[in-house]
Coordinates of C-alpha atoms and ligand atoms in Angstrom, one line a residue:
M1 CA 106.5 207.7 93.5
F2 CA 109.3 205.3 94.5
S3 CA 112.5 205.0 92.5
E4 CA 115.0 202.1 92.6
K5 CA 117.1 203.8 95.3
D6 CA 114.1 204.1 97.7
F7 CA 113.8 200.3 97.7
I8 CA 117.2 199.7 99.3
S9 CA 116.8 198.5 102.9
N10 CA 120.0 198.2 104.9
L11 CA 118.5 196.7 108.1
S12 CA 121.1 195.0 110.3
V13 CA 119.4 194.7 113.7
I14 CA 117.7 191.3 113.8
P15 CA 115.4 191.2 116.9
F16 CA 114.4 187.5 116.6
E17 CA 115.9 184.1 116.0
T18 CA 113.2 182.5 113.9
K19 CA 110.0 183.6 112.0
S20 CA 107.5 181.9 109.7
F21 CA 105.3 183.5 107.0
Q22 CA 103.0 182.1 104.4
W23 CA 101.5 183.8 101.3
S24 CA 99.4 182.8 98.4
S25 CA 99.9 184.6 95.1
P26 CA 97.8 184.2 92.0
S27 CA 98.7 183.8 88.4
N28 CA 97.7 186.6 86.0
I29 CA 96.6 186.8 82.4
A30 CA 97.8 189.7 80.3
L31 CA 95.3 191.6 78.1
V32 CA 97.9 193.8 76.6
K33 CA 101.1 191.7 76.4
Y34 CA 104.6 192.2 77.7
W35 CA 107.0 190.8 75.1
G36 CA 110.4 192.3 74.9
K37 CA 112.7 194.1 77.4
K38 CA 114.4 197.4 77.1
E39 CA 118.1 197.2 76.2
N40 CA 121.0 199.3 77.5
I41 CA 119.1 200.6 80.5
V42 CA 121.3 201.2 83.6
N43 CA 120.1 201.4 87.2
F44 CA 121.2 204.1 89.7
L45 CA 124.5 202.2 90.2
G46 CA 125.3 202.3 86.5
E47 CA 124.7 198.6 86.2
P48 CA 122.5 197.0 83.6
A49 CA 118.9 197.3 84.8
K50 CA 117.0 194.0 84.7
Q51 CA 113.5 193.2 83.6
I52 CA 112.5 196.6 82.3
P53 CA 109.6 196.1 79.9
A54 CA 109.9 197.4 76.3
N55 CA 106.2 198.3 76.5
P56 CA 103.5 198.7 79.1
S57 CA 101.1 195.8 79.8
V58 CA 97.9 195.2 81.7
S59 CA 96.5 192.0 83.2
F60 CA 93.6 190.5 85.0
T61 CA 94.8 189.0 88.3
L62 CA 93.4 185.4 88.6
N63 CA 91.6 183.9 91.6
H64 CA 92.2 180.1 91.7
C65 CA 95.5 179.5 90.0
K66 CA 97.9 180.2 92.8
T67 CA 101.2 179.4 94.4
I68 CA 101.3 179.0 98.1
T69 CA 104.7 179.5 99.6
K70 CA 105.9 179.2 103.2
F71 CA 109.1 180.7 104.6
D72 CA 110.7 179.4 107.8
V73 CA 113.6 181.8 108.4
K74 CA 116.3 181.3 111.0
K75 CA 118.9 183.9 112.0
T76 CA 122.5 182.8 111.1
T77 CA 126.0 184.4 111.4
D78 CA 127.3 183.0 108.0
G79 CA 127.1 186.4 106.4
N80 CA 125.5 184.9 103.3
F81 CA 121.9 183.8 102.6
T82 CA 121.4 180.0 102.4
F83 CA 118.2 178.2 101.6
E84 CA 116.5 174.8 101.2
L85 CA 113.8 174.6 98.6
L86 CA 110.9 172.2 99.0
F87 CA 108.1 171.6 96.5
E88 CA 105.1 170.1 98.2
G89 CA 107.3 169.2 101.2
K90 CA 110.0 167.4 99.2
P91 CA 113.4 168.7 98.0
K92 CA 113.3 170.0 94.4
P93 CA 116.8 170.7 93.2
E94 CA 115.6 171.8 89.8
F95 CA 114.2 174.9 91.3
N96 CA 117.3 175.9 93.2
Q97 CA 118.9 177.9 90.4
K98 CA 115.8 180.1 89.9
V99 CA 115.5 180.8 93.6
N100 CA 119.3 181.5 94.0
Q101 CA 119.0 183.9 91.1
F102 CA 116.1 185.6 92.7
F103 CA 118.0 186.1 96.0
L104 CA 121.1 187.4 94.1
R105 CA 118.9 189.9 92.2
I106 CA 117.2 191.2 95.3
E107 CA 120.3 191.3 97.5
E108 CA 121.1 194.8 96.6
Y109 CA 117.7 196.0 97.9
C110 CA 117.3 193.5 100.8
S111 CA 120.8 193.0 102.2
Y112 CA 119.3 191.6 105.4
I113 CA 118.7 188.3 103.6
N114 CA 122.3 187.6 104.3
Y115 CA 121.5 187.2 108.0
F116 CA 119.2 184.2 107.4
H117 CA 118.8 180.6 106.4
F118 CA 115.5 180.1 104.5
V119 CA 113.4 176.9 104.4
I120 CA 111.0 177.5 101.5
D121 CA 108.1 175.2 100.9
T122 CA 106.0 175.9 97.9
Q123 CA 103.0 174.3 96.1
N124 CA 100.7 175.2 93.3
T125 CA 96.9 174.9 93.3
F126 CA 96.9 174.1 89.6
P127 CA 98.2 170.8 88.4
H128 CA 102.0 170.5 88.0
S129 CA 103.1 170.7 84.3
S130 CA 99.7 171.9 83.2
G131 CA 101.4 174.3 80.8
I132 CA 100.3 177.2 83.1
A133 CA 103.4 179.3 83.9
S134 CA 104.0 179.2 87.6
S135 CA 106.8 181.7 87.5
A136 CA 104.5 184.7 87.9
S137 CA 102.6 183.3 91.0
G138 CA 105.8 181.7 92.3
M139 CA 108.0 184.8 92.2
A140 CA 105.2 186.9 93.6
A141 CA 104.7 184.6 96.5
M142 CA 108.5 184.7 97.2
A143 CA 108.5 188.5 97.1
M144 CA 105.5 188.7 99.5
N145 CA 107.3 186.5 102.0
I146 CA 110.5 188.6 101.7
M147 CA 108.4 191.7 102.4
S148 CA 106.9 190.1 105.5
L149 CA 110.4 189.4 106.7
E150 CA 111.4 193.0 106.0
K151 CA 108.3 194.3 107.8
S152 CA 109.2 192.3 110.9
L153 CA 112.6 194.1 110.8
N154 CA 111.0 197.5 110.1
P155 CA 107.4 197.5 111.4
E156 CA 107.0 201.2 110.6
M157 CA 106.9 200.7 106.8
T158 CA 103.7 201.8 105.1
N159 CA 101.3 199.5 103.3
E160 CA 102.0 201.4 100.1
F161 CA 105.7 200.7 100.4
F162 CA 105.1 197.1 101.4
Y163 CA 103.1 196.3 98.2
Q164 CA 105.1 198.5 95.9
K165 CA 108.4 196.9 96.9
A166 CA 106.9 193.4 96.8
S167 CA 106.0 194.1 93.2
F168 CA 109.4 195.6 92.5
L169 CA 111.1 192.4 93.9
A170 CA 108.7 190.1 92.1
R171 CA 109.6 191.8 88.9
L172 CA 113.3 191.0 89.4
G173 CA 112.3 187.3 89.7
S174 CA 110.1 187.2 86.6
G175 CA 108.8 190.3 84.9
S176 CA 105.1 189.5 84.8
A177 CA 105.2 188.4 88.4
C178 CA 105.0 192.1 89.4
R179 CA 101.4 192.0 88.2
S180 CA 100.5 189.2 90.7
I181 CA 100.8 191.2 93.9
K182 CA 97.5 193.1 93.7
G183 CA 94.1 192.6 92.0
N184 CA 92.0 193.0 90.0
V185 CA 93.5 194.7 87.1
V186 CA 97.2 195.7 87.2
V187 CA 99.2 197.9 84.8
W188 CA 103.0 197.5 84.5
G189 CA 105.2 199.8 82.5
K190 CA 105.2 203.5 82.0
H191 CA 102.1 204.8 80.1
D192 CA 101.3 208.5 79.4
E193 CA 97.6 208.2 80.4
I194 CA 98.3 206.3 83.7
S195 CA 100.2 208.7 85.9
T196 CA 101.0 206.2 88.6
S197 CA 102.4 203.6 86.1
S198 CA 106.0 202.6 86.3
D199 CA 108.5 200.3 84.6
L200 CA 109.7 199.2 88.0
F201 CA 106.5 197.7 89.5
G202 CA 102.9 197.0 88.8
V203 CA 100.1 199.4 89.9
E204 CA 96.4 198.8 90.4
F205 CA 94.3 200.1 87.5
P206 CA 93.6 203.6 88.6
S207 CA 90.0 204.0 87.4
Q208 CA 86.8 202.5 88.5
L209 CA 86.4 199.1 86.7
H210 CA 83.1 198.9 84.8
E211 CA 80.6 196.5 86.3
N212 CA 80.7 194.3 83.1
F213 CA 84.2 193.2 84.2
H214 CA 83.2 192.4 87.8
N215 CA 84.0 188.7 88.4
Y216 CA 85.0 188.3 84.7
Q217 CA 85.5 184.6 84.0
D218 CA 88.6 183.0 82.6
T219 CA 88.3 179.3 81.7
I220 CA 91.8 177.9 80.8
L221 CA 91.7 175.2 78.3
L222 CA 94.7 172.9 78.7
V223 CA 95.6 172.1 75.1
D224 CA 99.2 171.2 75.7
K225 CA 100.6 170.4 79.1
G226 CA 104.1 169.9 78.0
E227 CA 107.2 171.8 78.9
K228 CA 107.5 175.3 77.4
Q229 CA 109.2 175.1 74.0
V230 CA 110.8 178.5 74.4
S231 CA 111.6 180.0 77.8
S232 CA 110.3 183.5 78.2
T233 CA 113.8 184.8 78.7
I234 CA 114.8 183.6 75.3
G235 CA 111.4 184.8 73.9
H236 CA 111.9 188.4 75.2
D237 CA 115.4 188.5 73.7
L238 CA 114.0 187.6 70.3
M239 CA 112.4 191.1 70.2
H240 CA 115.9 192.6 70.0
N241 CA 116.6 193.4 66.3
H242 CA 113.1 192.1 65.5
P243 CA 111.9 193.7 62.3
F244 CA 108.6 194.7 63.7
A245 CA 109.7 195.5 67.3
E246 CA 109.3 199.3 67.3
K247 CA 105.8 199.2 65.7
R248 CA 104.8 196.5 68.1
F249 CA 105.9 198.5 71.2
E250 CA 104.0 201.6 69.8
Q251 CA 100.9 199.5 69.2
A252 CA 101.0 198.3 72.9
H253 CA 100.8 201.9 74.0
T254 CA 97.8 202.5 71.7
N255 CA 96.1 199.3 72.7
L256 CA 96.5 200.2 76.4
S257 CA 95.0 203.6 75.8
A258 CA 92.0 202.0 74.1
L259 CA 91.7 199.3 76.7
K260 CA 91.8 201.8 79.5
K261 CA 88.6 203.4 78.1
V262 CA 87.0 200.0 77.6
L263 CA 87.7 199.0 81.2
E264 CA 86.0 202.2 82.2
N265 CA 83.0 202.2 79.9
G266 CA 82.3 198.4 79.6
N267 CA 82.3 198.2 75.8
L268 CA 82.7 194.4 75.4
E269 CA 82.8 194.6 71.6
E270 CA 85.9 196.8 71.8
F271 CA 87.3 194.7 74.6
I272 CA 87.2 191.6 72.4
K273 CA 88.9 193.3 69.4
I274 CA 91.8 194.5 71.5
V275 CA 92.3 191.4 73.6
E276 CA 92.2 188.9 70.6
S277 CA 94.4 191.1 68.5
E278 CA 97.0 191.3 71.3
A279 CA 97.0 187.5 71.7
L280 CA 97.5 187.0 68.0
T281 CA 100.1 189.8 67.8
L282 CA 102.1 188.1 70.6
H283 CA 102.2 184.9 68.5
A284 CA 102.9 186.8 65.3
M285 CA 106.0 188.3 67.0
M286 CA 107.2 184.7 67.8
M287 CA 106.5 183.5 64.2
T288 CA 108.4 186.4 62.7
S289 CA 111.5 186.4 65.0
L290 CA 114.7 184.6 64.2
P291 CA 114.7 181.8 65.2
Y292 CA 110.9 181.5 64.8
F293 CA 108.4 179.5 66.7
I294 CA 104.9 178.4 66.4
L295 CA 103.6 177.8 69.9
M296 CA 99.9 177.2 69.0
K297 CA 98.9 173.6 68.3
P298 CA 96.2 172.5 65.8
N299 CA 93.7 172.3 68.7
T300 CA 94.5 175.9 69.7
L301 CA 93.2 177.0 66.2
E302 CA 90.2 174.6 66.4
I303 CA 89.2 176.3 69.6
I304 CA 89.7 179.8 68.3
N305 CA 87.5 179.0 65.3
K306 CA 84.8 177.5 67.4
I307 CA 84.8 180.5 69.7
W308 CA 84.4 182.8 66.7
K309 CA 81.6 180.7 65.3
F310 CA 79.8 180.6 68.6
R311 CA 80.1 184.3 69.1
N312 CA 78.8 185.0 65.6
E313 CA 75.8 182.8 66.1
T314 CA 74.9 183.8 69.7
K315 CA 76.2 187.3 70.0
I316 CA 77.5 186.3 73.4
P317 CA 80.6 188.4 74.2
V318 CA 83.1 185.5 74.7
C319 CA 86.7 185.8 73.5
F320 CA 90.1 184.3 73.9
T321 CA 93.6 185.2 74.8
L322 CA 96.8 183.3 74.7
D323 CA 100.1 183.2 76.7
A324 CA 103.4 182.1 75.2
G325 CA 102.0 178.6 74.7
A326 CA 99.2 176.5 73.2
N327 CA 96.6 176.8 76.0
V328 CA 93.6 179.0 75.5
H329 CA 92.1 181.4 78.0
V330 CA 88.4 181.8 77.3
L331 CA 87.2 185.2 78.7
Y332 CA 83.6 186.1 79.3
P333 CA 81.3 188.1 81.7
E334 CA 79.8 186.4 84.7
N335 CA 76.2 186.9 83.4
V336 CA 76.7 184.5 80.5
S337 CA 78.8 181.9 82.3
E338 CA 76.1 179.2 82.3
T339 CA 75.7 179.2 78.5
V340 CA 79.4 179.6 77.9
L341 CA 80.4 176.8 80.2
Q342 CA 77.8 174.6 78.4
F343 CA 79.4 175.5 75.1
I344 CA 82.9 174.8 76.5
Q345 CA 81.8 171.4 77.8
Q346 CA 80.0 170.4 74.6
E347 CA 82.3 171.8 72.0
L348 CA 85.8 172.7 73.3
V349 CA 86.7 170.1 76.0
G350 CA 87.4 167.6 73.3
Y351 CA 90.4 169.7 72.1
C352 CA 91.9 169.7 75.6
Q353 CA 94.6 167.2 76.7
N354 CA 92.7 164.5 78.7
G355 CA 89.7 166.9 78.6
N356 CA 91.4 169.1 81.2
Y357 CA 90.4 172.7 81.8
I358 CA 90.4 175.1 84.8
C359 CA 87.6 177.5 85.7
D360 CA 89.1 180.8 87.0
A361 CA 88.0 184.4 87.4
I362 CA 89.4 187.8 88.1
G363 CA 90.7 188.0 91.7
N364 CA 92.1 190.2 94.4
G365 CA 95.8 189.4 94.5
S366 CA 98.3 188.0 97.0
Q367 CA 97.0 187.0 100.5
L368 CA 98.7 186.4 103.8
M369 CA 97.8 183.0 105.1
Ligands
PMV401 O1 107.2 187.3 83.0 P1 107.8 186.5 81.8 O2 109.2 186.9 81.6 O3 107.5 185.0 82.0 O4 107.0 187.0 80.5 C1 105.6 186.7 80.3 C2 105.2 187.1 78.9 C3 103.8 186.7 78.6 O5 103.1 185.9 79.5 C4 103.7 186.1 77.2 C5 102.9 188.0 78.4 C6 102.6 188.7 79.7 O6 102.5 190.0 79.6 O7 102.3 188.1 80.7

């Protein structure tokens, strides 16, 4: 098992002038949610450790909602990293600060970045400002490209190290991004029953996934495509001194234990209970923090009620989950997809902004292009 120290690479021999890489990284949807970071944790240097989750989480990696990012790197003698950021081929100064922060956070572990100028060209497969967070897929794609660069400086590295460090670096960019490196189910955060789990990076779900979850569907209903009302950085901080924080963190451990069994035994009734309760708990935490937020919209509730009614009447195991926003992820097994899609088109699309929704499914993780 790797520790923070093992991720430090001091490579200073640069055997090439230029290189190009391109990776696609998917978004992911948490089933047990990460909401809150540990406070007062120090890293091996005695500095405050960043992005250490207050509780473990687990997610489905998605298949279609992706960020595709290309790196053109050029050796320099400046002694400091420099970069240009393009979004769909055009400069996007609004993203510079995030990228700069990512480079500064990984510098300790990847000092070789200071020998390069980076031209980064990035694009999403999902519509811009769809309300789907692109930070998970975006930071994962950045981390994959950095690891391709590191591998070209150190070709001997193992695959295990490559992916584990990629997840470690992605986490420093945006916590949940560490779950967008691999598929199909990824656990992040130390949990007693998952021996490989770690606060530092995401790991593949260690057991055999029950066939009920193979190609599990996620139809994302775009209820509100506006800018996020609360950034997740501010959101996580609201769990400090939150009156229900400790109980919530305990509950996440219990829910992950229960969900682990469900992912092994295929019990969809139990799956639905845990997943919907997690989604509502996430929003309950936001409603009970100070300041408080309601990120659901009236149409979010309309959709939830329609899903409950449909499930009651048909006994089809369809359920919902939510991120920190108003959009609804509708989750269901592949063998009922025809009926559920019909239901979505007839009864739910009317609640989506401009009737927009995205059909996605569980996927395999980041891919070299
Ligand atoms: O990775 P962040 O800091 O954007 O946090 C993501 C938090 C949730 O999406 C609400 C939950 C999760 O586990 O993905």
